[in-house]
XYZ file of N, CA and C in Angstrom:
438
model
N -9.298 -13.279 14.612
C -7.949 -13.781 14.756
C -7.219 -13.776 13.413
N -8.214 -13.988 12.253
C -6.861 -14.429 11.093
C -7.034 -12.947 10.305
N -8.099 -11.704 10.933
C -7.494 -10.168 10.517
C -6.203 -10.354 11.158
N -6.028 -10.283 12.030
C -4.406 -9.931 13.387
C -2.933 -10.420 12.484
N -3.393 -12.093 12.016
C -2.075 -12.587 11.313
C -2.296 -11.848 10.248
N -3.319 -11.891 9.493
C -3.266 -10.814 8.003
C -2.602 -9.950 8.320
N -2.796 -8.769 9.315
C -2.195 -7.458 9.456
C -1.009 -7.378 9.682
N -0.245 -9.193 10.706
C 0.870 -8.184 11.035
C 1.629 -9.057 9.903
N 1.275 -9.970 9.123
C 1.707 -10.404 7.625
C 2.089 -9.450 7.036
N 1.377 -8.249 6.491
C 1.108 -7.201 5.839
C 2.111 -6.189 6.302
N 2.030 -5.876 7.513
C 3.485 -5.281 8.516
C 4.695 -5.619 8.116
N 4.622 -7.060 8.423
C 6.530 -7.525 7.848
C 6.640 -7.560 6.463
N 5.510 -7.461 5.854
C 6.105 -7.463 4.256
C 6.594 -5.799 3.935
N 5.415 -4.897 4.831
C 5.594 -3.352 4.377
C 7.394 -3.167 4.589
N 7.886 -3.320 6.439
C 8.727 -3.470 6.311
C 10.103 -3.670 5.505
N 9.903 -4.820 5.297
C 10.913 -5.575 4.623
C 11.160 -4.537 3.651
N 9.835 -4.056 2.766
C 9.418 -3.223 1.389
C 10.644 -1.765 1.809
N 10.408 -1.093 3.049
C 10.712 -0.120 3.286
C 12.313 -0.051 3.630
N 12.832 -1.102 3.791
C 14.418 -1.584 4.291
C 14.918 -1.529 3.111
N 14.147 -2.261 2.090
C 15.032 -2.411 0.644
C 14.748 -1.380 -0.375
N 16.465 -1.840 -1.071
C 16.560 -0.544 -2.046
C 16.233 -1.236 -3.296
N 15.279 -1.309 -3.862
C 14.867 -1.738 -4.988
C 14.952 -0.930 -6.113
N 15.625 -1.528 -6.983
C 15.527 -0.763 -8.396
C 14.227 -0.527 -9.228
N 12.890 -0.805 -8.532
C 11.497 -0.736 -9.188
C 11.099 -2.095 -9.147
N 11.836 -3.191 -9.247
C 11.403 -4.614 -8.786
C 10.443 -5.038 -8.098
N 10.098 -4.767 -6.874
C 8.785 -5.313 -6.334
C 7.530 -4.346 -6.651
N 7.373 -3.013 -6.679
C 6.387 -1.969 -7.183
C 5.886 -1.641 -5.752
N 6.105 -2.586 -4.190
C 5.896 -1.923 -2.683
C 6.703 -0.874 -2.722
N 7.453 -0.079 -2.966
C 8.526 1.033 -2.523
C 9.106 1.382 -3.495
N 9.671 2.716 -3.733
C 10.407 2.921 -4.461
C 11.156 4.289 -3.717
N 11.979 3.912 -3.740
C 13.769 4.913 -3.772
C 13.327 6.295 -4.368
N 13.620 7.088 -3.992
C 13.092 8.355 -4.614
C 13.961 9.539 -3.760
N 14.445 9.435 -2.694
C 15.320 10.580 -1.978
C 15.286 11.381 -2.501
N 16.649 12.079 -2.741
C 17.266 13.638 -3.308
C 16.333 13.859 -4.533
N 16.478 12.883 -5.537
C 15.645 13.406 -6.674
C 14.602 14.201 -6.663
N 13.374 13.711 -5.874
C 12.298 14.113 -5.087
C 11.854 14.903 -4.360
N 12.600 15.002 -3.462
C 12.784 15.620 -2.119
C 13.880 16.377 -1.516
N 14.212 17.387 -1.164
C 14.743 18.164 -0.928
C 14.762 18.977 0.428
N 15.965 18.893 1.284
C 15.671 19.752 2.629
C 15.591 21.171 2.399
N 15.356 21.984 2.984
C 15.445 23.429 3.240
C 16.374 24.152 4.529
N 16.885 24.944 4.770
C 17.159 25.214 5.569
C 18.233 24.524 6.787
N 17.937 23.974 7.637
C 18.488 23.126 8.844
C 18.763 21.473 8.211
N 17.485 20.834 7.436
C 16.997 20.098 6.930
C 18.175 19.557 5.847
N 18.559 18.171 5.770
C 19.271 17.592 4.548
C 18.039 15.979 4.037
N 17.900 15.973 3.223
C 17.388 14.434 2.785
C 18.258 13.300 2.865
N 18.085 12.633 3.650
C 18.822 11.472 3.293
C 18.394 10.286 2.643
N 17.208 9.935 2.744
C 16.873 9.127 1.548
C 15.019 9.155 2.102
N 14.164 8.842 0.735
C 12.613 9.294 1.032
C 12.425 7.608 0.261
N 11.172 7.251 0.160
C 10.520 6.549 -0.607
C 9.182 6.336 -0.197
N 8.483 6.395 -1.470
C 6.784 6.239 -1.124
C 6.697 5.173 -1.137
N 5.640 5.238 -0.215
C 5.653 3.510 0.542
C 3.626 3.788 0.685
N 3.348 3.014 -0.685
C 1.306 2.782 -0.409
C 1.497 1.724 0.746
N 0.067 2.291 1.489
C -0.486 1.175 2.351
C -2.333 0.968 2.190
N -2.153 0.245 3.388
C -4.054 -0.495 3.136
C -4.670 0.706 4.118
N -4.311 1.449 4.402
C -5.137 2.418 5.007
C -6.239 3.084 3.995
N -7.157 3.344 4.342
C -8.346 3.713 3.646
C -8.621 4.833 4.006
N -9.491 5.764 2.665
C -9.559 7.382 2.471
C -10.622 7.331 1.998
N -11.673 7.789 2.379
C -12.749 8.162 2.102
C -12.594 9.568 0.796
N -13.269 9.254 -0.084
C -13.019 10.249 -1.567
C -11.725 10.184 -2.164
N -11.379 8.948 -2.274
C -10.139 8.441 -3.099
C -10.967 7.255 -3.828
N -10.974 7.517 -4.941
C -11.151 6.655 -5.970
C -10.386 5.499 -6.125
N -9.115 5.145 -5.839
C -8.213 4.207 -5.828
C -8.162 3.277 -4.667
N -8.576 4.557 -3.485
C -8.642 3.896 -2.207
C -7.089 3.496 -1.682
N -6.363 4.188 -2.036
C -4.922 4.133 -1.728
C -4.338 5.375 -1.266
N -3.419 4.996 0.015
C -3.025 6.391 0.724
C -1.432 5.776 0.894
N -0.977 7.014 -0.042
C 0.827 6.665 -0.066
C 1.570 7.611 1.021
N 2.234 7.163 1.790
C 2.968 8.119 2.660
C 4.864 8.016 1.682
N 4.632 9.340 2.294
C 6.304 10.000 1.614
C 7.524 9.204 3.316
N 7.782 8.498 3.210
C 8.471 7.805 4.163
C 10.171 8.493 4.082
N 10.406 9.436 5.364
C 11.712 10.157 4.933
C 12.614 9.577 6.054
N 14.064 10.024 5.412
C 15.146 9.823 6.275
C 15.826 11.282 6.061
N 15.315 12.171 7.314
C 16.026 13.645 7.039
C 17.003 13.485 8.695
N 18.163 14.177 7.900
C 19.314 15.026 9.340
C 18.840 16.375 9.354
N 18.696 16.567 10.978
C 18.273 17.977 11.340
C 20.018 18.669 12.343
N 20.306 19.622 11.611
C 21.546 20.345 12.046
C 20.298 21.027 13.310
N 20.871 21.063 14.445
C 20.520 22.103 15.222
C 21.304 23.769 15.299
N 20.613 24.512 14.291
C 21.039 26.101 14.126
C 20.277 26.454 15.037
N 19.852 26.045 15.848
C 18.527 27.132 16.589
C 19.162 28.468 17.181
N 20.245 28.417 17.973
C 20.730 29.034 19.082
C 21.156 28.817 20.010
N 20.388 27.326 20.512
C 20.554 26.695 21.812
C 20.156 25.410 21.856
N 20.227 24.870 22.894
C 20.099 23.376 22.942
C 18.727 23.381 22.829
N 17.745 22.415 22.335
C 17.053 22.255 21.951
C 16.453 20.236 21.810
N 14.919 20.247 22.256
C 15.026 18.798 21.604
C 13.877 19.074 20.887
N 14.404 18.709 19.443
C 13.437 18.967 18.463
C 11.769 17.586 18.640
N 11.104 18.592 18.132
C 9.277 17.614 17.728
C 9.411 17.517 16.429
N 8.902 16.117 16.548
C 8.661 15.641 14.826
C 7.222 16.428 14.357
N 6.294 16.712 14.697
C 5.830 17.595 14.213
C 6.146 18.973 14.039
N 7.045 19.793 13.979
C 7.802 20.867 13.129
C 8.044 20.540 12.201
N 8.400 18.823 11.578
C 8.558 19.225 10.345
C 7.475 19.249 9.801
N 7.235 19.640 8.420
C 6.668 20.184 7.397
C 7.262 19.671 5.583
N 6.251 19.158 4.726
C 6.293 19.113 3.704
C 5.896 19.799 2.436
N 6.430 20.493 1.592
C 5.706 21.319 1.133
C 5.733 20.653 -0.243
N 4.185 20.487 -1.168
C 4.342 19.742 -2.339
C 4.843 20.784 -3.535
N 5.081 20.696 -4.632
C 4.966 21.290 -5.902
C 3.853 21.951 -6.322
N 2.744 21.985 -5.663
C 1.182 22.415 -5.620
C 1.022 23.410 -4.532
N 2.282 23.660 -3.406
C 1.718 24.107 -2.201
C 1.136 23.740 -1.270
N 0.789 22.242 -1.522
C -0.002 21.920 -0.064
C 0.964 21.414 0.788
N 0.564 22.044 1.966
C 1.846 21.237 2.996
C 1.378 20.315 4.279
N 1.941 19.689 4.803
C 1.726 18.428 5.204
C 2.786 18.351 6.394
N 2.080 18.312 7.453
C 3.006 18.111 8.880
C 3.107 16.605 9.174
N 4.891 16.329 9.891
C 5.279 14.817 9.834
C 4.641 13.848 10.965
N 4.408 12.763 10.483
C 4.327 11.690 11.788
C 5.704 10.728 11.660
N 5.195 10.291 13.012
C 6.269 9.123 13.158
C 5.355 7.809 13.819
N 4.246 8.057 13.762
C 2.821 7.173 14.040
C 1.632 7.235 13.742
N 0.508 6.330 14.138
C -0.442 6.400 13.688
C -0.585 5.689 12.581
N 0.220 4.463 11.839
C -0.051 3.901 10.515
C 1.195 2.879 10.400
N 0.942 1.693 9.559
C 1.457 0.567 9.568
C 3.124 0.734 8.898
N 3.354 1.734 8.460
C 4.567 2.482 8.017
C 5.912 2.815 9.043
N 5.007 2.996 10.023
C 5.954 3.655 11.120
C 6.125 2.295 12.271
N 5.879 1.395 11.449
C 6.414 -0.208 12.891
C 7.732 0.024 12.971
N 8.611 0.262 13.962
C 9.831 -0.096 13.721
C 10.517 1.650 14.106
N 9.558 2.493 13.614
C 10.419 3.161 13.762
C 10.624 4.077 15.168
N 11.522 4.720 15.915
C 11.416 5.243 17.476
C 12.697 6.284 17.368
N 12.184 7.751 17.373
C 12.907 8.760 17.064
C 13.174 8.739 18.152
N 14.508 9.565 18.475
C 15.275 10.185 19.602
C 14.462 11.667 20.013
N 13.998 11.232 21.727
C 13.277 12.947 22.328
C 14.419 13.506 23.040
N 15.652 12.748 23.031
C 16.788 13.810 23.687
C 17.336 14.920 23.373
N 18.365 15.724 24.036
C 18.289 17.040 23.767
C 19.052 16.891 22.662
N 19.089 18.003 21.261
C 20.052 18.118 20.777
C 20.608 19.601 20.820
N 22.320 18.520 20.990
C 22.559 20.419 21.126
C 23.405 21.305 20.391
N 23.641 22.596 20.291
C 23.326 23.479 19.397
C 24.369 22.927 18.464
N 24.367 22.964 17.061
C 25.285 22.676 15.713
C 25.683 21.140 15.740
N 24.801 20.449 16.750
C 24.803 19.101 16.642
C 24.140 18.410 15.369
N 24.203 17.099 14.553
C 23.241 16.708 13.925
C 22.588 15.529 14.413
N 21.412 15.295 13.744
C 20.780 13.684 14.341
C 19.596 13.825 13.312
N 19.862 12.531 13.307
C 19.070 11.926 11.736
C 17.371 10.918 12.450
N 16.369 11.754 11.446
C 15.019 11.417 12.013
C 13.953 10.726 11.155
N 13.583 9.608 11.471
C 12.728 8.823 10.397
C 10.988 9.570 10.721
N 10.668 10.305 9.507
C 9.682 10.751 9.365
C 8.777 10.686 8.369
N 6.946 10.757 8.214
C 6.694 10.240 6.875
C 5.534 11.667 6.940
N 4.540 11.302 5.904
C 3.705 12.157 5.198
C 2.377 11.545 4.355
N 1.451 11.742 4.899
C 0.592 11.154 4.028
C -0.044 11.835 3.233
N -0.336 11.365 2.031
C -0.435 12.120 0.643
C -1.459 10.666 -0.114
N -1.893 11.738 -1.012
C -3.057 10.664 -1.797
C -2.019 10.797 -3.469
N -0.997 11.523 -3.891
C -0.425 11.738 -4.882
C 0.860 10.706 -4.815
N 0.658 9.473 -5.713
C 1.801 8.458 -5.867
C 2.907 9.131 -6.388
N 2.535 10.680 -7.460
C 3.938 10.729 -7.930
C 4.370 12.305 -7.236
N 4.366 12.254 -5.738
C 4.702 14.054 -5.194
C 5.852 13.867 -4.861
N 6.253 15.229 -5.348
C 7.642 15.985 -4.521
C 7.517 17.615 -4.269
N 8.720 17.453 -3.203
C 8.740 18.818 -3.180
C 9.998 18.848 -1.621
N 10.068 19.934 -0.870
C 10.767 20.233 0.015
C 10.164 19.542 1.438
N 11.229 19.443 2.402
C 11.067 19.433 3.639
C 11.432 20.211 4.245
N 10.809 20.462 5.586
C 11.431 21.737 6.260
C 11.355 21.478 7.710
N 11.885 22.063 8.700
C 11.484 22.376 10.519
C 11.606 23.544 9.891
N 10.268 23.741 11.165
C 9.833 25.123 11.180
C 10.382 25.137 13.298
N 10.869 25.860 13.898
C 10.720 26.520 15.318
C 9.500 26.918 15.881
């Protein structure tokens, strides 16, 4: 019982962490968007920040797994109406490794509930997506891939 309050303690603080724009003040989150991160293509950034959590990684020395927590607008160029998957997108680091998005699976994503409706063609709609990465200080591009 007092894991459950720990965890969802830990939840509303991540939260809270992930709502605010901190100038480096608390050291839970940090602001990092455009600087960082960059759309490609269809793709614009609207604002990113790495956000560590208590999730655990086996062959991490630190034992810390930071997700790249994004706020990207996806223009629909496809051709046609379309309802985009959050897994199309794609992260690509400064190293090359790339990294397909969730929107679940981890204490990061409470709160958040993307739109599965259609979008249609040269429409935009803005999608909360993250990335998990063992590198506190990565950047690089985002992308949908079709």
């Amino acid at each position: 019982m007092i894991h459950r309050i720990a965890a969802a303690a830990f939840l509303a603080l991540s939260l809270v962490a992930c709502k605010q724009d901190n100038g480096g003040g608390n050291g839970q989150s940090t602001p990092v968007g455009a600087q960082r991160f960059t759309g490609l293509g269809d793709v614009r950034v609207v604002d990113a920040k790495l956000v560590p959590t208590s999730d655990s990684a086996a062959g991490i020395s630190s034992g810390v797994i930071t997700y790249v927590v994004a706020q990207v607008e996806l223009t629909n160029d496809f051709g046609m109406d379309a309802t985009p998957e959050i897994s199309h997108f794609y992260f690509i680091d400064r190293a090359g490794n790339r990294f397909q998005a969730k929107d679940s699976g981890s204490s990061v994503f409470i709160g958040v509930s993307n739109s599965q409706q259609l979008l249609k063609q040269n429409e935009k709609r803005t999608y909360t997506i993250g990335f998990r990465t063992n590198d506190p200080n990565v950047a690089g591009t985002i992308l949908y891939e079709r």
